[in-house]
mmCIF file of C-alpha atoms in Angstrom:
data_model
loop_
_atom_site.group_PDB
_atom_site.id
_atom_site.type_symbol
_atom_site.label_atom_id
_atom_site.label_comp_id
_atom_site.label_asym_id
_atom_site.label_seq_id
_atom_site.Cartn_x
_atom_site.Cartn_y
_atom_site.Cartn_z
ATOM 1 C CA UNK A 1 -16.615 48.879 -23.397
ATOM 2 C CA UNK A 2 -17.234 45.586 -21.569
ATOM 3 C CA UNK A 3 -16.062 43.622 -24.611
ATOM 4 C CA UNK A 4 -12.972 45.785 -25.149
ATOM 5 C CA UNK A 5 -11.875 45.476 -21.513
ATOM 6 C CA UNK A 6 -12.456 41.707 -21.465
ATOM 7 C CA UNK A 7 -10.508 41.116 -24.687
ATOM 8 C CA UNK A 8 -7.641 43.304 -23.437
ATOM 9 C CA UNK A 9 -7.575 41.332 -20.175
ATOM 10 C CA UNK A 10 -7.351 38.103 -22.164
ATOM 11 C CA UNK A 11 -4.162 39.225 -23.888
ATOM 12 C CA UNK A 12 -2.323 39.255 -20.544
ATOM 13 C CA UNK A 13 -3.198 35.680 -19.554
ATOM 14 C CA UNK A 14 -0.264 33.851 -21.238
ATOM 15 C CA UNK A 15 2.115 36.131 -19.314
ATOM 16 C CA UNK A 16 0.328 35.321 -16.040
ATOM 17 C CA UNK A 17 0.534 31.612 -16.853
ATOM 18 C CA UNK A 18 4.291 31.825 -17.405
ATOM 19 C CA UNK A 19 4.628 33.739 -14.135
ATOM 20 C CA UNK A 20 2.836 30.909 -12.333
ATOM 21 C CA UNK A 21 5.242 28.355 -13.809
ATOM 22 C CA UNK A 22 8.260 30.454 -12.842
ATOM 23 C CA UNK A 23 7.352 31.768 -9.375
ATOM 24 C CA UNK A 24 4.776 29.252 -8.119
ATOM 25 C CA UNK A 25 1.547 29.696 -6.208
ATOM 26 C CA UNK A 26 3.160 30.975 -2.990
ATOM 27 C CA UNK A 27 4.206 34.153 -4.800
ATOM 28 C CA UNK A 28 1.526 34.505 -7.471
ATOM 29 C CA UNK A 29 -1.636 33.944 -5.433
ATOM 30 C CA UNK A 30 -0.831 36.494 -2.660
ATOM 31 C CA UNK A 31 0.267 38.945 -5.372
ATOM 32 C CA UNK A 32 -3.074 38.407 -7.137
ATOM 33 C CA UNK A 33 -4.996 39.019 -3.908
ATOM 34 C CA UNK A 34 -3.082 42.232 -3.217
ATOM 35 C CA UNK A 35 -3.752 43.368 -6.790
ATOM 36 C CA UNK A 36 -7.461 42.662 -6.402
ATOM 37 C CA UNK A 37 -7.371 44.592 -3.124
ATOM 38 C CA UNK A 38 -5.876 47.639 -4.823
ATOM 39 C CA UNK A 39 -8.290 47.411 -7.762
ATOM 40 C CA UNK A 40 -11.375 47.148 -5.548
ATOM 41 C CA UNK A 41 -10.106 49.915 -3.263
ATOM 42 C CA UNK A 42 -9.722 52.220 -6.260
ATOM 43 C CA UNK A 43 -13.110 51.092 -7.580
ATOM 44 C CA UNK A 44 -14.776 51.911 -4.241
ATOM 45 C CA UNK A 45 -13.595 55.520 -4.553
ATOM 46 C CA UNK A 46 -14.683 55.917 -8.154
ATOM 47 C CA UNK A 47 -16.805 58.926 -9.076
ATOM 48 C CA UNK A 48 -18.314 59.578 -12.463
ATOM 49 C CA UNK A 49 -16.256 62.176 -14.364
ATOM 50 C CA UNK A 50 -17.896 64.957 -16.326
ATOM 51 C CA UNK A 51 -16.178 64.217 -19.643
ATOM 52 C CA UNK A 52 -17.487 61.233 -21.589
ATOM 53 C CA UNK A 53 -14.019 60.261 -22.862
ATOM 54 C CA UNK A 54 -12.654 60.040 -19.314
ATOM 55 C CA UNK A 55 -15.688 58.001 -18.305
ATOM 56 C CA UNK A 56 -15.018 55.451 -21.041
ATOM 57 C CA UNK A 57 -11.320 55.250 -20.203
ATOM 58 C CA UNK A 58 -12.048 54.675 -16.513
ATOM 59 C CA UNK A 59 -14.729 52.049 -17.206
ATOM 60 C CA UNK A 60 -12.411 50.117 -19.532
ATOM 61 C CA UNK A 61 -9.543 50.373 -17.021
ATOM 62 C CA UNK A 62 -11.620 49.108 -14.093
ATOM 63 C CA UNK A 63 -13.120 46.220 -16.070
ATOM 64 C CA UNK A 64 -9.678 45.379 -17.486
ATOM 65 C CA UNK A 65 -8.160 44.857 -14.050
ATOM 66 C CA UNK A 66 -11.221 43.090 -12.641
ATOM 67 C CA UNK A 67 -11.404 40.684 -15.583
ATOM 68 C CA UNK A 68 -7.648 40.137 -15.725
ATOM 69 C CA UNK A 69 -7.486 39.262 -12.031
ATOM 70 C CA UNK A 70 -10.797 37.586 -11.188
ATOM 71 C CA UNK A 71 -11.524 35.641 -14.392
ATOM 72 C CA UNK A 72 -7.877 35.368 -15.455
ATOM 73 C CA UNK A 73 -5.393 34.964 -12.636
ATOM 74 C CA UNK A 74 -8.167 33.766 -10.325
ATOM 75 C CA UNK A 75 -8.676 30.783 -12.633
ATOM 76 C CA UNK A 76 -5.109 30.080 -13.780
ATOM 77 C CA UNK A 77 -3.292 30.190 -10.450
ATOM 78 C CA UNK A 78 -5.514 27.816 -8.384
ATOM 79 C CA UNK A 79 -5.912 25.368 -11.265
ATOM 80 C CA UNK A 80 -2.155 25.291 -11.859
ATOM 81 C CA UNK A 81 -1.616 24.678 -8.124
ATOM 82 C CA UNK A 82 -3.916 21.660 -8.293
ATOM 83 C CA UNK A 83 -1.968 20.317 -11.265
ATOM 84 C CA UNK A 84 1.327 20.762 -9.385
ATOM 85 C CA UNK A 85 0.153 19.126 -6.169
ATOM 86 C CA UNK A 86 -1.927 16.205 -7.458
ATOM 87 C CA UNK A 87 -1.501 13.469 -10.073
ATOM 88 C CA UNK A 88 -3.597 10.392 -9.373
ATOM 89 C CA UNK A 89 -6.256 12.468 -7.599
ATOM 90 C CA UNK A 90 -6.234 15.507 -9.834
ATOM 91 C CA UNK A 91 -9.841 15.024 -10.860
ATOM 92 C CA UNK A 92 -11.042 14.768 -7.274
ATOM 93 C CA UNK A 93 -9.055 17.867 -6.286
ATOM 94 C CA UNK A 94 -10.509 19.787 -9.235
ATOM 95 C CA UNK A 95 -13.994 18.717 -8.156
ATOM 96 C CA UNK A 96 -13.412 20.001 -4.626
ATOM 97 C CA UNK A 97 -12.041 23.335 -5.880
ATOM 98 C CA UNK A 98 -14.923 23.997 -8.265
ATOM 99 C CA UNK A 99 -17.564 22.822 -5.784
ATOM 100 C CA UNK A 100 -16.311 25.331 -3.228
ATOM 101 C CA UNK A 101 -16.173 27.934 -5.983
ATOM 102 C CA UNK A 102 -19.849 27.398 -6.814
ATOM 103 C CA UNK A 103 -20.780 27.429 -3.130
ATOM 104 C CA UNK A 104 -18.799 30.624 -2.652
ATOM 105 C CA UNK A 105 -20.517 32.251 -5.624
ATOM 106 C CA UNK A 106 -23.917 31.343 -4.215
ATOM 107 C CA UNK A 107 -23.207 32.435 -0.620
ATOM 108 C CA UNK A 108 -21.064 35.503 -1.139
ATOM 109 C CA UNK A 109 -22.965 36.584 -4.238
ATOM 110 C CA UNK A 110 -26.126 36.788 -2.137
ATOM 111 C CA UNK A 111 -24.281 38.643 0.639
ATOM 112 C CA UNK A 112 -22.760 41.149 -1.785
ATOM 113 C CA UNK A 113 -26.138 41.759 -3.419
ATOM 114 C CA UNK A 114 -27.575 42.474 0.032
ATOM 115 C CA UNK A 115 -24.746 44.898 0.870
ATOM 116 C CA UNK A 116 -25.240 46.747 -2.416
ATOM 117 C CA UNK A 117 -28.997 46.976 -1.848
ATOM 118 C CA UNK A 118 -28.665 48.056 1.797
ATOM 119 C CA UNK A 119 -25.671 50.378 1.474
ATOM 120 C CA UNK A 120 -23.978 50.866 -1.920
ATOM 121 C CA UNK A 121 -21.634 49.219 -4.382
ATOM 122 C CA UNK A 122 -18.866 51.464 -3.024
ATOM 123 C CA UNK A 123 -19.221 49.732 0.344
ATOM 124 C CA UNK A 124 -19.266 46.277 -1.262
ATOM 125 C CA UNK A 125 -16.076 47.054 -3.217
ATOM 126 C CA UNK A 126 -14.332 48.391 -0.098
ATOM 127 C CA UNK A 127 -15.303 45.265 1.846
ATOM 128 C CA UNK A 128 -13.970 43.079 -0.969
ATOM 129 C CA UNK A 129 -10.674 44.977 -0.897
ATOM 130 C CA UNK A 130 -10.401 44.448 2.868
ATOM 131 C CA UNK A 131 -11.095 40.687 2.587
ATOM 132 C CA UNK A 132 -8.424 40.223 -0.084
ATOM 133 C CA UNK A 133 -5.955 42.241 2.005
ATOM 134 C CA UNK A 134 -6.547 39.870 4.927
ATOM 135 C CA UNK A 135 -6.267 36.751 2.758
ATOM 136 C CA UNK A 136 -2.951 37.664 1.102
ATOM 137 C CA UNK A 137 -0.663 37.060 4.131
ATOM 138 C CA UNK A 138 -2.556 33.878 4.982
ATOM 139 C CA UNK A 139 -1.935 32.551 1.468
ATOM 140 C CA UNK A 140 1.745 33.490 1.683
ATOM 141 C CA UNK A 141 2.095 31.554 4.938
ATOM 142 C CA UNK A 142 0.069 28.473 4.004
ATOM 143 C CA UNK A 143 0.864 27.886 0.342
ATOM 144 C CA UNK A 144 4.005 26.180 -0.907
ATOM 145 C CA UNK A 145 5.420 26.050 -4.411
ATOM 146 C CA UNK A 146 5.246 22.255 -4.629
ATOM 147 C CA UNK A 147 4.702 19.222 -2.377
ATOM 148 C CA UNK A 148 8.451 18.555 -2.483
ATOM 149 C CA UNK A 149 8.955 21.854 -0.628
ATOM 150 C CA UNK A 150 7.082 20.276 2.296
ATOM 151 C CA UNK A 151 8.969 16.978 2.124
ATOM 152 C CA UNK A 152 6.010 15.291 0.438
ATOM 153 C CA UNK A 153 5.190 13.775 -2.916
ATOM 154 C CA UNK A 154 2.146 14.541 -5.073
ATOM 155 C CA UNK A 155 -1.204 13.453 -3.636
ATOM 156 C CA UNK A 156 0.244 13.734 -0.115
ATOM 157 C CA UNK A 157 2.442 10.626 -0.276
ATOM 158 C CA UNK A 158 5.445 10.484 2.061
ATOM 159 C CA UNK A 159 6.807 7.541 0.068
ATOM 160 C CA UNK A 160 5.567 5.952 -3.121
ATOM 161 C CA UNK A 161 4.351 2.352 -2.861
ATOM 162 C CA UNK A 162 6.077 0.131 -5.411
ATOM 163 C CA UNK A 163 2.822 -0.839 -7.104
ATOM 164 C CA UNK A 164 1.905 2.846 -7.604
ATOM 165 C CA UNK A 165 5.273 4.206 -8.675
ATOM 166 C CA UNK A 166 4.566 3.912 -12.386
ATOM 167 C CA UNK A 167 1.067 5.344 -12.049
ATOM 168 C CA UNK A 168 2.387 8.407 -10.226
ATOM 169 C CA UNK A 169 5.057 9.162 -12.796
ATOM 170 C CA UNK A 170 4.227 11.683 -15.486
ATOM 171 C CA UNK A 171 5.231 11.016 -19.105
ATOM 172 C CA UNK A 172 7.833 13.798 -19.128
ATOM 173 C CA UNK A 173 8.901 13.595 -15.481
ATOM 174 C CA UNK A 174 12.081 11.578 -15.780
ATOM 175 C CA UNK A 175 13.880 13.957 -18.075
ATOM 176 C CA UNK A 176 13.561 17.728 -18.172
ATOM 177 C CA UNK A 177 12.044 18.739 -21.516
ATOM 178 C CA UNK A 178 14.549 20.228 -23.923
ATOM 179 C CA UNK A 179 11.951 22.590 -25.348
ATOM 180 C CA UNK A 180 8.501 23.759 -24.388
ATOM 181 C CA UNK A 181 5.382 22.007 -25.579
ATOM 182 C CA UNK A 182 4.123 23.494 -28.829
ATOM 183 C CA UNK A 183 0.793 25.171 -28.039
ATOM 184 C CA UNK A 184 -0.362 24.524 -31.613
ATOM 185 C CA UNK A 185 -0.824 20.916 -30.530
ATOM 186 C CA UNK A 186 -3.944 22.061 -28.675
ATOM 187 C CA UNK A 187 -5.477 24.264 -31.355
ATOM 188 C CA UNK A 188 -8.778 22.343 -31.351
ATOM 189 C CA UNK A 189 -9.071 22.648 -27.565
ATOM 190 C CA UNK A 190 -8.424 26.396 -27.680
ATOM 191 C CA UNK A 191 -10.933 26.870 -30.506
ATOM 192 C CA UNK A 192 -13.528 24.939 -28.512
ATOM 193 C CA UNK A 193 -12.807 27.143 -25.476
ATOM 194 C CA UNK A 194 -13.261 30.277 -27.585
ATOM 195 C CA UNK A 195 -16.619 29.284 -29.071
ATOM 196 C CA UNK A 196 -17.858 27.950 -25.730
ATOM 197 C CA UNK A 197 -17.079 31.343 -24.181
ATOM 198 C CA UNK A 198 -18.686 33.198 -27.106
ATOM 199 C CA UNK A 199 -21.935 31.290 -26.730
ATOM 200 C CA UNK A 200 -22.368 31.136 -23.004
ATOM 201 C CA UNK A 201 -20.714 34.488 -22.298
ATOM 202 C CA UNK A 202 -23.060 36.140 -24.773
ATOM 203 C CA UNK A 203 -26.082 34.134 -23.642
ATOM 204 C CA UNK A 204 -25.506 35.032 -19.984
ATOM 205 C CA UNK A 205 -25.167 38.702 -20.923
ATOM 206 C CA UNK A 206 -28.505 38.716 -22.794
ATOM 207 C CA UNK A 207 -30.246 35.838 -20.993
ATOM 208 C CA UNK A 208 -33.179 37.920 -19.751
ATOM 209 C CA UNK A 209 -33.852 39.310 -23.235
ATOM 210 C CA UNK A 210 -33.397 35.907 -24.922
ATOM 211 C CA UNK A 211 -35.797 34.164 -22.546
ATOM 212 C CA UNK A 212 -38.342 36.975 -22.859
ATOM 213 C CA UNK A 213 -38.167 36.697 -26.643
ATOM 214 C CA UNK A 214 -38.690 32.926 -26.531
ATOM 215 C CA UNK A 215 -41.238 32.522 -23.722
ATOM 216 C CA UNK A 216 -42.724 35.956 -23.240
ATOM 217 C CA UNK A 217 -42.294 38.379 -20.394
ATOM 218 C CA UNK A 218 -42.459 37.008 -16.806
ATOM 219 C CA UNK A 219 -43.176 33.416 -17.927
ATOM 220 C CA UNK A 220 -39.728 32.093 -16.984
ATOM 221 C CA UNK A 221 -37.622 33.312 -14.060
ATOM 222 C CA UNK A 222 -34.021 33.466 -15.244
ATOM 223 C CA UNK A 223 -32.593 33.298 -11.722
ATOM 224 C CA UNK A 224 -34.881 30.517 -10.455
ATOM 225 C CA UNK A 225 -35.427 28.367 -13.542
ATOM 226 C CA UNK A 226 -32.075 28.761 -15.327
ATOM 227 C CA UNK A 227 -29.175 30.028 -13.213
ATOM 228 C CA UNK A 228 -30.050 28.079 -10.047
ATOM 229 C CA UNK A 229 -30.432 24.655 -11.780
ATOM 230 C CA UNK A 230 -27.373 25.435 -13.892
ATOM 231 C CA UNK A 231 -25.241 26.084 -10.800
ATOM 232 C CA UNK A 232 -26.529 22.906 -9.139
ATOM 233 C CA UNK A 233 -25.890 20.747 -12.228
ATOM 234 C CA UNK A 234 -22.410 22.219 -12.675
ATOM 235 C CA UNK A 235 -21.468 21.628 -9.040
ATOM 236 C CA UNK A 236 -22.475 17.967 -9.414
ATOM 237 C CA UNK A 237 -21.024 17.299 -12.869
ATOM 238 C CA UNK A 238 -17.527 18.685 -12.181
ATOM 239 C CA UNK A 239 -16.734 16.146 -9.413
ATOM 240 C CA UNK A 240 -18.278 13.359 -11.511
ATOM 241 C CA UNK A 241 -16.081 14.170 -14.496
ATOM 242 C CA UNK A 242 -13.033 14.456 -12.215
ATOM 243 C CA UNK A 243 -13.642 11.044 -10.657
ATOM 244 C CA UNK A 244 -14.179 9.565 -14.116
ATOM 245 C CA UNK A 245 -10.839 10.950 -15.305
ATOM 246 C CA UNK A 246 -9.032 9.667 -12.199
ATOM 247 C CA UNK A 247 -10.490 6.190 -12.549
ATOM 248 C CA UNK A 248 -10.150 5.537 -16.280
ATOM 249 C CA UNK A 249 -8.002 8.131 -18.085
ATOM 250 C CA UNK A 250 -4.670 6.359 -17.486
ATOM 251 C CA UNK A 251 -6.028 3.193 -19.170
ATOM 252 C CA UNK A 252 -8.483 4.728 -21.627
ATOM 253 C CA UNK A 253 -6.577 7.421 -23.489
ATOM 254 C CA UNK A 254 -9.587 8.118 -25.680
ATOM 255 C CA UNK A 255 -11.720 9.278 -22.736
ATOM 256 C CA UNK A 256 -10.843 13.036 -22.782
ATOM 257 C CA UNK A 257 -11.629 13.311 -26.501
ATOM 258 C CA UNK A 258 -14.860 11.379 -26.031
ATOM 259 C CA UNK A 259 -15.974 13.703 -23.243
ATOM 260 C CA UNK A 260 -15.098 16.776 -25.307
ATOM 261 C CA UNK A 261 -17.061 15.329 -28.225
ATOM 262 C CA UNK A 262 -20.076 14.865 -25.949
ATOM 263 C CA UNK A 263 -19.660 18.427 -24.644
ATOM 264 C CA UNK A 264 -19.552 19.741 -28.214
ATOM 265 C CA UNK A 265 -22.794 18.002 -29.195
ATOM 266 C CA UNK A 266 -24.585 19.062 -26.016
ATOM 267 C CA UNK A 267 -23.337 22.649 -26.326
ATOM 268 C CA UNK A 268 -24.633 22.890 -29.893
ATOM 269 C CA UNK A 269 -27.962 21.362 -28.865
ATOM 270 C CA UNK A 270 -28.669 23.672 -25.927
ATOM 271 C CA UNK A 271 -27.572 26.772 -27.847
ATOM 272 C CA UNK A 272 -29.879 26.035 -30.791
ATOM 273 C CA UNK A 273 -32.642 25.010 -28.388
ATOM 274 C CA UNK A 274 -32.703 28.250 -26.376
ATOM 275 C CA UNK A 275 -35.155 30.013 -28.750
ATOM 276 C CA UNK A 276 -37.661 27.215 -28.017
ATOM 277 C CA UNK A 277 -37.659 27.603 -24.231
ATOM 278 C CA UNK A 278 -41.339 28.464 -23.841
ATOM 279 C CA UNK A 279 -42.023 27.378 -20.245
ATOM 280 C CA UNK A 280 -40.319 26.749 -16.911
ATOM 281 C CA UNK A 281 -39.824 23.011 -17.510
ATOM 282 C CA UNK A 282 -37.954 23.612 -20.778
ATOM 283 C CA UNK A 283 -35.879 26.283 -19.040
ATOM 284 C CA UNK A 284 -34.873 23.920 -16.214
ATOM 285 C CA UNK A 285 -34.007 21.175 -18.712
ATOM 286 C CA UNK A 286 -31.911 23.661 -20.692
ATOM 287 C CA UNK A 287 -30.090 24.684 -17.502
ATOM 288 C CA UNK A 288 -29.365 21.096 -16.427
ATOM 289 C CA UNK A 289 -27.952 20.071 -19.820
ATOM 290 C CA UNK A 290 -25.904 23.240 -19.966
ATOM 291 C CA UNK A 291 -24.629 22.520 -16.442
ATOM 292 C CA UNK A 292 -23.418 19.102 -17.608
ATOM 293 C CA UNK A 293 -21.509 20.681 -20.497
ATOM 294 C CA UNK A 294 -20.071 23.254 -18.098
ATOM 295 C CA UNK A 295 -18.819 20.464 -15.816
ATOM 296 C CA UNK A 296 -17.036 18.765 -18.710
ATOM 297 C CA UNK A 297 -15.598 22.027 -19.992
ATOM 298 C CA UNK A 298 -14.396 23.285 -16.606
ATOM 299 C CA UNK A 299 -12.827 19.965 -15.602
ATOM 300 C CA UNK A 300 -11.051 19.173 -18.859
ATOM 301 C CA UNK A 301 -10.119 22.609 -20.244
ATOM 302 C CA UNK A 302 -10.388 25.308 -17.567
ATOM 303 C CA UNK A 303 -8.785 23.111 -14.878
ATOM 304 C CA UNK A 304 -6.404 21.467 -17.372
ATOM 305 C CA UNK A 305 -7.181 17.768 -16.819
ATOM 306 C CA UNK A 306 -7.242 17.227 -20.572
ATOM 307 C CA UNK A 307 -3.871 18.940 -21.063
ATOM 308 C CA UNK A 308 -2.302 16.876 -18.272
ATOM 309 C CA UNK A 309 -3.676 13.703 -19.875
ATOM 310 C CA UNK A 310 -2.031 14.757 -23.150
ATOM 311 C CA UNK A 311 1.390 14.980 -21.505
ATOM 312 C CA UNK A 312 1.725 18.576 -20.302
ATOM 313 C CA UNK A 313 3.902 18.470 -17.184
ATOM 314 C CA UNK A 314 3.397 20.534 -14.065
ATOM 315 C CA UNK A 315 6.442 22.683 -14.908
ATOM 316 C CA UNK A 316 4.549 24.312 -17.815
ATOM 317 C CA UNK A 317 0.867 23.775 -17.074
ATOM 318 C CA UNK A 318 0.469 27.460 -16.185
ATOM 319 C CA UNK A 319 1.540 28.527 -19.677
ATOM 320 C CA UNK A 320 -0.980 26.225 -21.353
ATOM 321 C CA UNK A 321 -3.747 27.321 -19.000
ATOM 322 C CA UNK A 322 -2.798 30.922 -19.775
ATOM 323 C CA UNK A 323 -3.425 30.413 -23.481
ATOM 324 C CA UNK A 324 -6.687 28.622 -22.733
ATOM 325 C CA UNK A 325 -7.819 31.496 -20.490
ATOM 326 C CA UNK A 326 -6.862 33.917 -23.266
ATOM 327 C CA UNK A 327 -9.387 32.150 -25.507
ATOM 328 C CA UNK A 328 -11.962 32.195 -22.702
ATOM 329 C CA UNK A 329 -11.742 35.933 -22.104
ATOM 330 C CA UNK A 330 -11.596 36.851 -25.784
ATOM 331 C CA UNK A 331 -14.671 34.698 -26.414
ATOM 332 C CA UNK A 332 -16.446 36.213 -23.413
ATOM 333 C CA UNK A 333 -15.750 39.664 -24.826
ATOM 334 C CA UNK A 334 -16.825 38.774 -28.367
ATOM 335 C CA UNK A 335 -20.054 37.020 -27.302
ATOM 336 C CA UNK A 336 -22.123 40.043 -26.174
ATOM 337 C CA UNK A 337 -20.959 42.051 -29.194
ATOM 338 C CA UNK A 338 -21.911 39.234 -31.599
ATOM 339 C CA UNK A 339 -25.362 38.532 -30.155
ATOM 340 C CA UNK A 340 -26.153 42.202 -29.620
ATOM 341 C CA UNK A 341 -25.153 43.138 -33.175
ATOM 342 C CA UNK A 342 -27.195 40.288 -34.669
ATOM 343 C CA UNK A 343 -30.228 41.301 -32.607
ATOM 344 C CA UNK A 344 -29.889 44.935 -33.744
ATOM 345 C CA UNK A 345 -29.529 43.930 -37.403
ATOM 346 C CA UNK A 346 -32.067 41.085 -37.570
ATOM 347 C CA UNK A 347 -34.414 42.030 -34.755
ATOM 348 C CA UNK A 348 -34.115 38.612 -33.095
ATOM 349 C CA UNK A 349 -31.614 36.400 -31.254
ATOM 350 C CA UNK A 350 -32.758 33.210 -32.969
ATOM 351 C CA UNK A 351 -30.524 33.377 -36.051
ATOM 352 C CA UNK A 352 -27.401 34.212 -34.028
ATOM 353 C CA UNK A 353 -28.072 31.301 -31.650
ATOM 354 C CA UNK A 354 -28.457 28.857 -34.536
ATOM 355 C CA UNK A 355 -25.290 30.130 -36.227
ATOM 356 C CA UNK A 356 -23.237 29.962 -33.035
ATOM 357 C CA UNK A 357 -24.309 26.355 -32.497
ATOM 358 C CA UNK A 358 -22.554 25.199 -35.682
ATOM 359 C CA UNK A 359 -18.877 25.460 -34.497
ATOM 360 C CA UNK A 360 -19.330 23.298 -31.365
ATOM 361 C CA UNK A 361 -21.216 20.752 -33.467
ATOM 362 C CA UNK A 362 -18.263 20.518 -35.859
ATOM 363 C CA UNK A 363 -15.777 20.404 -32.972
ATOM 364 C CA UNK A 364 -17.834 17.711 -31.253
ATOM 365 C CA UNK A 365 -17.619 15.656 -34.432
ATOM 366 C CA UNK A 366 -13.842 16.257 -34.591
ATOM 367 C CA UNK A 367 -13.263 15.102 -31.014
ATOM 368 C CA UNK A 368 -15.574 12.109 -31.438
ATOM 369 C CA UNK A 369 -13.606 10.954 -34.492
ATOM 370 C CA UNK A 370 -10.347 11.580 -32.646
ATOM 371 C CA UNK A 371 -11.581 9.456 -29.749
ATOM 372 C CA UNK A 372 -12.477 6.573 -32.040
ATOM 373 C CA UNK A 373 -9.084 6.798 -33.773
ATOM 374 C CA UNK A 374 -7.222 6.681 -30.447
ATOM 375 C CA UNK A 375 -9.327 3.762 -29.285
ATOM 376 C CA UNK A 376 -8.779 1.791 -32.474
ATOM 377 C CA UNK A 377 -5.034 2.473 -32.467
ATOM 378 C CA UNK A 378 -4.750 1.315 -28.854
ATOM 379 C CA UNK A 379 -6.756 -1.821 -29.666
ATOM 380 C CA UNK A 380 -4.476 -2.626 -32.592
ATOM 381 C CA UNK A 381 -1.379 -2.244 -30.388
ATOM 382 C CA UNK A 382 -2.837 -4.584 -27.785
#
């Protein structure tokens, strides 16, 4: 049921991305918050029905809306806003957004867990609905569709210095595009997003069982030795990747492909290595390396820095991010089903982890070759 709801939520993401391009963040983000408010309010009143069919329908419906809004619109809309408001400092802005996201997950996740333990999940859902209801009018008042609506230019400039005018201009800014960017241009990026979500979505779902199978029961603490170092490494690596893109991407066009190649190799390595996590030190090392790959993935693909570097303008970044989020949610839904089915059939997670490490290894090789080709072509032009 979790997988079905997540995959269904993924199918809506391209539509949400187009809505962001058409209406802008001032309309879409408050609408998302009101929708989350209604969903959580309904969830807080949920009671288990007597009929099993109705139970399954209600579970799928609740997870559909929660996944569509929190992991879908909640990712697309803020990331598209960053792309529309920043150009030279996009990477830094992405780093700030994701750092606050990780801090929010750590702080509010702990608070929500305490509310559920002390009261109930009904109370936690009702409180979440109230918070989103309060945030919606604030977002409508504060947010603007674009910096031009405030009399500004991207990155907060009032006027563009002559020496920075070229650097601030996007490749397709001078002339409105006659037709939309063909999404097939990014097939390798979307495939990488899908397999990344399959692996880490499935691994997170079964992490306790996978670690117990590898290290034994109670040898490794999943929360302390894996999720905590992973969150810390991710919160550090995202700003680092963003600053790297800001500093060098305009001159080194091969940099995004090189970073994706590195992420592919590291993703394959940590996925195949998980069955050999036998102690706390190996678990922490696994978490740190995985956090580095998460920083690269979130900065380049989830936040769209790679797509912007490849010429996607701010007038259609929401659509591209929508397709990328589609791959994320479909992969997140497929992951638990894949690993769970392999465990039921083979009696172990090891084979499924090794098999799932092959696609990112191949994609890492593809992006590494692409990076070298871009670098050599640029060198020959110079």
